[in-house]
Coordinates of C-alpha atoms and ligand atoms in Angstrom, one line a residue:
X1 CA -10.6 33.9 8.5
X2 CA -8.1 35.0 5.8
X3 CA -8.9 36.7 2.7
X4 CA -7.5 33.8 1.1
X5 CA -9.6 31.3 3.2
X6 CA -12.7 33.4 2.0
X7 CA -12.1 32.8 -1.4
X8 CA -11.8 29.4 -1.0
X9 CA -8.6 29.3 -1.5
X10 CA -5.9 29.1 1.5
X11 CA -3.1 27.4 0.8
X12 CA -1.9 25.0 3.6
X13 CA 0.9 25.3 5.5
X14 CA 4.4 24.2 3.5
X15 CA 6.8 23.2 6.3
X16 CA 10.9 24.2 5.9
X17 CA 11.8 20.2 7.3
X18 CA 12.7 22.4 10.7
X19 CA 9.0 22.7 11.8
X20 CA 8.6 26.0 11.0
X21 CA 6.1 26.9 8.8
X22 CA 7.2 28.8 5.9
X23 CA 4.0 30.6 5.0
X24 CA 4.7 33.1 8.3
X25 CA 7.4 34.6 6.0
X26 CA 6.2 36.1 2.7
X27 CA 10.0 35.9 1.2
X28 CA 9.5 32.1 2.0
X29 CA 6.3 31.5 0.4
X30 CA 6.7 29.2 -2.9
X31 CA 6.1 30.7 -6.5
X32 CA 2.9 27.9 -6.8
X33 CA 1.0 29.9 -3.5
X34 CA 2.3 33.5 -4.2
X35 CA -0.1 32.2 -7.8
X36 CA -2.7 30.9 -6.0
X37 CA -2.9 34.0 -3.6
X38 CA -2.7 36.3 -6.8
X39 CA -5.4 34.2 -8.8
X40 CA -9.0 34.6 -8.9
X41 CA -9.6 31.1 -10.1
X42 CA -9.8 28.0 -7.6
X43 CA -8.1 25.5 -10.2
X44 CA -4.9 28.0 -10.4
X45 CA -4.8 27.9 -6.8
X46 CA -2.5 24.7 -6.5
X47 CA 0.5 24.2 -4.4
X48 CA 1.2 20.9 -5.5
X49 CA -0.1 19.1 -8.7
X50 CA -2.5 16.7 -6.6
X51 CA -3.1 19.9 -4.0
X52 CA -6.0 22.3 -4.9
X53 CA -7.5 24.7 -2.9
X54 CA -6.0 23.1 0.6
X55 CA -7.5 19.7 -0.6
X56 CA -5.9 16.7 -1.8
X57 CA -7.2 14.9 -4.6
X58 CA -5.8 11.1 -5.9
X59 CA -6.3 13.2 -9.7
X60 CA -3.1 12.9 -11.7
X61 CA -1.4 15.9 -14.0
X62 CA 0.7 16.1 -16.8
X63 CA 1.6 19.5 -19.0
X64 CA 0.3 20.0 -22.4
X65 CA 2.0 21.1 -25.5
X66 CA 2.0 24.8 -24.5
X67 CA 3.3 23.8 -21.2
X68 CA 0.0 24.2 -19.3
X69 CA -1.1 21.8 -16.1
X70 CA -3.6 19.3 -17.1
X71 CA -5.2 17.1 -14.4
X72 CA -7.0 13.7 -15.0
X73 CA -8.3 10.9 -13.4
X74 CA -6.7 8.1 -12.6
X75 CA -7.1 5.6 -15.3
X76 CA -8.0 2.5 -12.9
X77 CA -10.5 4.5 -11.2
X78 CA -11.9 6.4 -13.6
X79 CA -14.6 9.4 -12.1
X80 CA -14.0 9.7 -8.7
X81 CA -11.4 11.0 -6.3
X82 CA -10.2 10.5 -3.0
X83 CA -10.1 13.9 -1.1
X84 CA -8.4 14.9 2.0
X85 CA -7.9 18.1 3.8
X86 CA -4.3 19.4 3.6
X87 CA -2.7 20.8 7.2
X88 CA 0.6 21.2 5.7
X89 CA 3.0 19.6 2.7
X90 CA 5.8 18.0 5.2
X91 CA 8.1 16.5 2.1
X92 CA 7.8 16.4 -1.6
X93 CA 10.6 15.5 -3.8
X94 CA 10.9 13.5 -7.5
X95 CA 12.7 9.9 -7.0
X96 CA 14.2 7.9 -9.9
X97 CA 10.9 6.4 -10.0
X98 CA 8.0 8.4 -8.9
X99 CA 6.6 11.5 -7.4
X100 CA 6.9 11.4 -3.3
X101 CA 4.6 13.3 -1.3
X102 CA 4.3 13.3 2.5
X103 CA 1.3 15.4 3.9
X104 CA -0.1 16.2 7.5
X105 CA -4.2 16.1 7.0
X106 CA -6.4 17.3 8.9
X107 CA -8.5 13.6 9.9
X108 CA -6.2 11.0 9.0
X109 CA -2.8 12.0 10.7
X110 CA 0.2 12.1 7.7
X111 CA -0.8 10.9 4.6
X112 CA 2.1 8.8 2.2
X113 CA 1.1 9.9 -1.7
X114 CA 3.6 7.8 -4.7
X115 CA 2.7 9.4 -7.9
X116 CA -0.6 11.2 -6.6
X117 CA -2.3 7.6 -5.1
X118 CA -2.3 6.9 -1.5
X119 CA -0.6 4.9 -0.1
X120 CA -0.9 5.1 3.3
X121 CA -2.3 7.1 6.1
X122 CA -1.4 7.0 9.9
X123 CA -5.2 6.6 11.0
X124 CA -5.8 3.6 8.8
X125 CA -2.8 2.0 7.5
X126 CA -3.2 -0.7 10.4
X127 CA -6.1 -2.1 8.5
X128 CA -4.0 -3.0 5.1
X129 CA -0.7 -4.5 6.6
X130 CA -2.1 -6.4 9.5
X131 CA -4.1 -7.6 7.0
X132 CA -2.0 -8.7 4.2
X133 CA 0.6 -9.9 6.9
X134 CA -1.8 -12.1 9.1
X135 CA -3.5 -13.7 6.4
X136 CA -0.8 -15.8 5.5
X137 CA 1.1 -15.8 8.0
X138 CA -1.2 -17.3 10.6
X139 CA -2.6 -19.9 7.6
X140 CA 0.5 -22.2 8.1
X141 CA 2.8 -23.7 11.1
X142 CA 5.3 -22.0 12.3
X143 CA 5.9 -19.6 9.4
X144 CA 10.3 -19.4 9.2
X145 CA 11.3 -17.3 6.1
X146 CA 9.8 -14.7 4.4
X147 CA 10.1 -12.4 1.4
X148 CA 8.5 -9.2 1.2
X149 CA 8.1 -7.5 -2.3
X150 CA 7.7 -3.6 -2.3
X151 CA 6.8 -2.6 1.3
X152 CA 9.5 0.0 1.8
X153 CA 7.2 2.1 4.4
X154 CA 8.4 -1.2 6.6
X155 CA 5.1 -1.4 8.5
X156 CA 4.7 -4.9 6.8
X157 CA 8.1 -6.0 8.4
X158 CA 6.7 -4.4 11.4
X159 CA 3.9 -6.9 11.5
X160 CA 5.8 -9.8 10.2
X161 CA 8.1 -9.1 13.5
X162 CA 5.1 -10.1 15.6
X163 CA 5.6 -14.0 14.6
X164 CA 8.5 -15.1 17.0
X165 CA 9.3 -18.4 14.6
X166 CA 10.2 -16.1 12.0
X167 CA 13.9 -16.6 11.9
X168 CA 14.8 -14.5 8.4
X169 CA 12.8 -12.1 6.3
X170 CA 13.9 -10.5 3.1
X171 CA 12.5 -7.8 1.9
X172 CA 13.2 -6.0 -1.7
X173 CA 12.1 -2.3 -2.5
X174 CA 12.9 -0.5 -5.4
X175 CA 13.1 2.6 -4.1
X176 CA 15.5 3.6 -2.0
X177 CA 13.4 7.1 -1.4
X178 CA 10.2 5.5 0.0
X179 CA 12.4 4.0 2.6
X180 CA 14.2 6.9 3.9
X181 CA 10.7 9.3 3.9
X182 CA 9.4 6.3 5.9
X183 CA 11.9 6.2 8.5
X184 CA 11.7 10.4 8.3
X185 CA 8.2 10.7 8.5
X186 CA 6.6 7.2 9.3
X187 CA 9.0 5.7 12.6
X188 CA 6.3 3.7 13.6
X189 CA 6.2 1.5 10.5
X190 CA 9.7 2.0 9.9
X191 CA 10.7 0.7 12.8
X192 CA 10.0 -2.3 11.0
X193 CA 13.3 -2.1 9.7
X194 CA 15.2 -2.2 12.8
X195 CA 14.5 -6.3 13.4
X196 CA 17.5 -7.8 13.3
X197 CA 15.8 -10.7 11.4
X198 CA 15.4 -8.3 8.3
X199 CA 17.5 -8.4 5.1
X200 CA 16.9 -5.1 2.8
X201 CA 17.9 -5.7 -0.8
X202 CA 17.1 -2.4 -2.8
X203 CA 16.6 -3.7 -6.3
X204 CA 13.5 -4.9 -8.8
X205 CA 12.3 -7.6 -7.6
X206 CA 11.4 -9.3 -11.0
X207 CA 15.1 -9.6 -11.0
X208 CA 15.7 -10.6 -7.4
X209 CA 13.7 -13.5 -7.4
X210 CA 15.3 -14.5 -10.6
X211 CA 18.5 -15.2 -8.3
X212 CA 16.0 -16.8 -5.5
X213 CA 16.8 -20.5 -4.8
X214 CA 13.6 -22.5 -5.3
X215 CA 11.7 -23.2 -2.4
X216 CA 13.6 -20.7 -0.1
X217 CA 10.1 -19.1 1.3
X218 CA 7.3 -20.4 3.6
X219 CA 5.4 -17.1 2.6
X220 CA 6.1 -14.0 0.4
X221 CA 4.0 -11.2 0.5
X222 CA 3.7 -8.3 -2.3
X223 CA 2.8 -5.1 -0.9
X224 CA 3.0 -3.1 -4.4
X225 CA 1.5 -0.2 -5.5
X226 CA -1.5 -0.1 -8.0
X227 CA -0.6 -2.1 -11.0
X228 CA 0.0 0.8 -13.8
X229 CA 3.2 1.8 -15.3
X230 CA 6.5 -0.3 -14.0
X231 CA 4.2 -2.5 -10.9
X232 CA 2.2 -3.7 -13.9
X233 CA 4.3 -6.8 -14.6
X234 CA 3.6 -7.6 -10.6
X235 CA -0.1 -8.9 -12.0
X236 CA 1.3 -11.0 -14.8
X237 CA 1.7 -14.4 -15.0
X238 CA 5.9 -14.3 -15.5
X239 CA 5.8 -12.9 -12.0
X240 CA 3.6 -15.5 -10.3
X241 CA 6.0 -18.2 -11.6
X242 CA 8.9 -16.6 -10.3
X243 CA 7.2 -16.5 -7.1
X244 CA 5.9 -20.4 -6.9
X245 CA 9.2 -21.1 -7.5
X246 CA 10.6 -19.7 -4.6
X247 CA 8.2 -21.0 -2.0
X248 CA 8.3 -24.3 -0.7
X249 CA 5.2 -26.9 -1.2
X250 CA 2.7 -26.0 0.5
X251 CA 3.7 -21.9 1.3
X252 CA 1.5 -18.9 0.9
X253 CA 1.6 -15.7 -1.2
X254 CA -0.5 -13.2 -0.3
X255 CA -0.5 -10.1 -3.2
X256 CA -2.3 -6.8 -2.8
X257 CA -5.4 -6.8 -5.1
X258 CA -7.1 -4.0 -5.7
X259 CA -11.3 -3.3 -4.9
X260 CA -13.9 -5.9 -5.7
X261 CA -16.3 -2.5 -6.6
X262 CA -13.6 -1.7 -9.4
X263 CA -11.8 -4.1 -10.1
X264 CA -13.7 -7.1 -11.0
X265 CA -11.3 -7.5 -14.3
X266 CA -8.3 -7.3 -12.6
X267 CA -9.3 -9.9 -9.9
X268 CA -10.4 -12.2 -12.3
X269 CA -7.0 -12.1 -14.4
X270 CA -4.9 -12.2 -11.2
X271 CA -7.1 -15.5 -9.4
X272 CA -7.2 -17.3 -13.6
X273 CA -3.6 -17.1 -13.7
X274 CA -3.2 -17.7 -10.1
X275 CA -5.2 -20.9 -10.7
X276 CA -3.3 -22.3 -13.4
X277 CA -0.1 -21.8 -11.1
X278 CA -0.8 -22.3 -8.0
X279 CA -1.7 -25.9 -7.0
X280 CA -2.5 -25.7 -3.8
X281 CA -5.7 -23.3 -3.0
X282 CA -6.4 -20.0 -4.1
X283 CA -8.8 -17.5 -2.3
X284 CA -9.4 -13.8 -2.5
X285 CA -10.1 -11.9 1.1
X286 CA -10.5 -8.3 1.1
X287 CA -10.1 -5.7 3.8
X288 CA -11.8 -1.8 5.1
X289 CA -9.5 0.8 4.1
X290 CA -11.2 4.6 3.9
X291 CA -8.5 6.4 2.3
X292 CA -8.8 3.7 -0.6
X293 CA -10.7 4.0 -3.6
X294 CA -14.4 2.4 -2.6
X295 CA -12.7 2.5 0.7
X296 CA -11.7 -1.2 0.2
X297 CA -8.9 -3.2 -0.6
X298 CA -8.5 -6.9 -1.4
X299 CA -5.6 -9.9 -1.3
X300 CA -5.3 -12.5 -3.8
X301 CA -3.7 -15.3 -1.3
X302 CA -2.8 -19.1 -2.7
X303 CA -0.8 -21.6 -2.0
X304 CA 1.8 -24.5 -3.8
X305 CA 1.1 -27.8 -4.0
X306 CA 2.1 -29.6 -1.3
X307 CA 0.7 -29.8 2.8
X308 CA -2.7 -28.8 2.1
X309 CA -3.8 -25.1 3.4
X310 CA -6.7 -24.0 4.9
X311 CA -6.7 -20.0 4.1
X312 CA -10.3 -19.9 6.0
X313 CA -9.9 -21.5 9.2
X314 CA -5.8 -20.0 10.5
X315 CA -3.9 -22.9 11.8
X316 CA -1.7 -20.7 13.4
X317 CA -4.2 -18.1 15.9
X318 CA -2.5 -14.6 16.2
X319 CA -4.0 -15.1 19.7
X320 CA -2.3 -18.5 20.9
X321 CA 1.5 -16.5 20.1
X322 CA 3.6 -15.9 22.6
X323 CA 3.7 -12.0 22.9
X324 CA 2.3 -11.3 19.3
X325 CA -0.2 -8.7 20.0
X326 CA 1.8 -6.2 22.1
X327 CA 5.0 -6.4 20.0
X328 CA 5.9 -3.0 19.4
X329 CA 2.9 -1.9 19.3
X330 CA -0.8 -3.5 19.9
X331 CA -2.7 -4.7 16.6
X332 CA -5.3 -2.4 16.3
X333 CA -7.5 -4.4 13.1
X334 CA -6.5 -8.6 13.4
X335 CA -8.0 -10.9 15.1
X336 CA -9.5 -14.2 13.7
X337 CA -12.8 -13.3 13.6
X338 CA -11.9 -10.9 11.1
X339 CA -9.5 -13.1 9.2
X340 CA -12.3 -15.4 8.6
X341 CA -14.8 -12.6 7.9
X342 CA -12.4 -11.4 5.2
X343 CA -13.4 -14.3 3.0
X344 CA -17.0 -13.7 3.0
X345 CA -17.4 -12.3 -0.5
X346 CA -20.6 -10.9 -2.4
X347 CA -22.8 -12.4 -4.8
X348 CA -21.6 -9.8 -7.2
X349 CA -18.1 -10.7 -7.1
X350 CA -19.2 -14.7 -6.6
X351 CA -20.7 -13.9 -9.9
X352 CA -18.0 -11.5 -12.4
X353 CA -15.0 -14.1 -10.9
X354 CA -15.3 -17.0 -12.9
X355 CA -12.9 -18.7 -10.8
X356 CA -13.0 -17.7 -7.3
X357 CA -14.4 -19.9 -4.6
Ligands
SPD401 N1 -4.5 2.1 -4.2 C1 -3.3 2.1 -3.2 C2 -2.8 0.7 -3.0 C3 -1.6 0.8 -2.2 C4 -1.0 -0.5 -1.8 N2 0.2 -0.5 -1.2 C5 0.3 0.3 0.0 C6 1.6 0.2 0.7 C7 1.4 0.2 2.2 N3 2.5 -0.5 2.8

């Protein structure tokens, strides 16, 4: 062991992009470890803001006044952290909207990190966009056209690919970035993109949909990030118009929403404003994600007015289509029994959301 690993403090390995590693050259090593090698202190000892001590933590950092790193928690999970061992820093680079970090850890293959939260990690992403994918998408017939908000890692499109009636599928990501680390460092949930059924738009999608005709979707699925900063107005009521508007009668939005153990208050808002829009049925189905705060993650998932769907009981078996579980690759987390599982929902949460069913 290294003097540095007896101190509790080795840096992990910071790759060149060429797969060498540049700590095995002292002239490569980065100002931030030559610090943390020089200091005595762990919380010096950081080789990227959300890095410390060979660990990555979901803690966010700003400077103060005098310049200095400050790290908090993040405000929508406020005291606790997500940790995971750091192998090596593969990519890290500043887009026009956030911070993008690509790591290799040590138990859940490379981790995706978009302004120091998790996105996504090879061992368990399967879980979140089978999840949020099949859920709709097996709740109606023949499911034809489809809009995916966000979603630029593409393993969304990958799953949408499974459904052979799917004849179009749109999807709009704001950052061009995500997309290209994704098809870098991700291929197999890039290779999403490579469908020749898929349409990228890079733009907001607040705006896109504004030039959506109405009733252009059988399903649209957002696959955002946490709703802080600019992904806020994807909770808000504005947004949820925009989207009914755009699907047919009777189609299905599924939206990523948050943890029942955090989130109580954002579930309720989302399913009350959900409830006023949506005139068809509204549900809320959640999903096992480790690398997640509370290790969960749930979907608010409704439908328009119009031919009546059943959320709980999929019209439209992932096992009865032609060729759907091998596609590409085979589904590792959905089946039906675990699409209707996913609506079992605690007394708790029965309880705090007023309006859930
Ligand atoms: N707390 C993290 C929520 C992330 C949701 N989006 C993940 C993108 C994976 N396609």
């Amino acid at each position: 062991m290294g003097e540095d690993a007896e101190r509790g403090f080795e840096c992990p390995k910071i790759m060149d992009g060429k797969g060498n590693n540049e700590n095995a050259s002292e002239k490569a090593i980065p100002s931030c470890c030559l610090k943390a090698r020089a200091s005595a202190t762990e919380l010096e000892a950081k080789c990227h803001s959300t890095v410390l001590s060979g660990w990555f933590s979901e803690s966010q950092s700003s400077s103060d006044k005098a310049g200095r790193t400050v790290y908090f928690n993040n405000p929508i999970w406020p005291g606790e952290v997500q940790c995971l061992r750091v192998e090596s820093i593969l990519y890290q680079a500043k887009s026009d909207y956030q911070e993008v970090l690509v790591f290799e850890s040590s138990s859940y293959g490379k981790v995706l990190v978009l302004d120091g939260i998790i996105q996504l990690t090879e061992k368990d992403e399967c879980a979140y966009q089978e999840m949020i994918t099949h859920l709709p998408l097996c709740s109606i017939p023949s499911p034809k056209t489809v809009l995916v908000v966000g979603g630029g890692d593409g393993g969304v499109l990958r799953e949408i690919a499974r459904h052979n009636s799917v004849q179009h599928i749109d999807i709009c990501e704001i950052d061009r970035m995500v997309i290209e680390v994704s098809k870098k460092f991700f291929p197999e949930l890039a290779a999403g993109f490579d469908d020749a059924r898929v349409c990228l738009h890079v733009g907001d999608a607040v705006e896109f949909l504004t030039h959506v005709p109405e009733g252009k979707y059988d399903a649209i699925i957002v696959d955002s990030s946490d709703p802080v900063g600019p992904a806020q107005q994807l909770v808000e009521k504005p947004f949820f118009e925009t989207i009914a508007r755009a699907l047919r009668p009777g189609g299905v939005l599924c939206n990523m929403a948050e943890s029942m153990w955090l989130h109580t208050h954002i579930i309720d808002d989302m399913i009350s404003v959900c409830r006023e829009i949506f005139k068809g049925s509204v549900h809320y189905a959640w999903t096992s994600v480790p690398t997640y705060p509370s290790g969960v993650i749930g979907f608010v998932i409704c439908s328009t007015e119009g031919p009546p769907v059943d959320f709980l009981n999929p019209i439209n078996p992932i096992e009865k289509l032609d060729g759907a579980d091998q596609h590409k690759r085979k589904l590792r987390y959905y089946n039906s029994e675990m699409h209707k599982a996913a609506f079992a929902l605690p007394s708790f949460l029965k309880r705090e959301v007023r309006l859930i069913l």
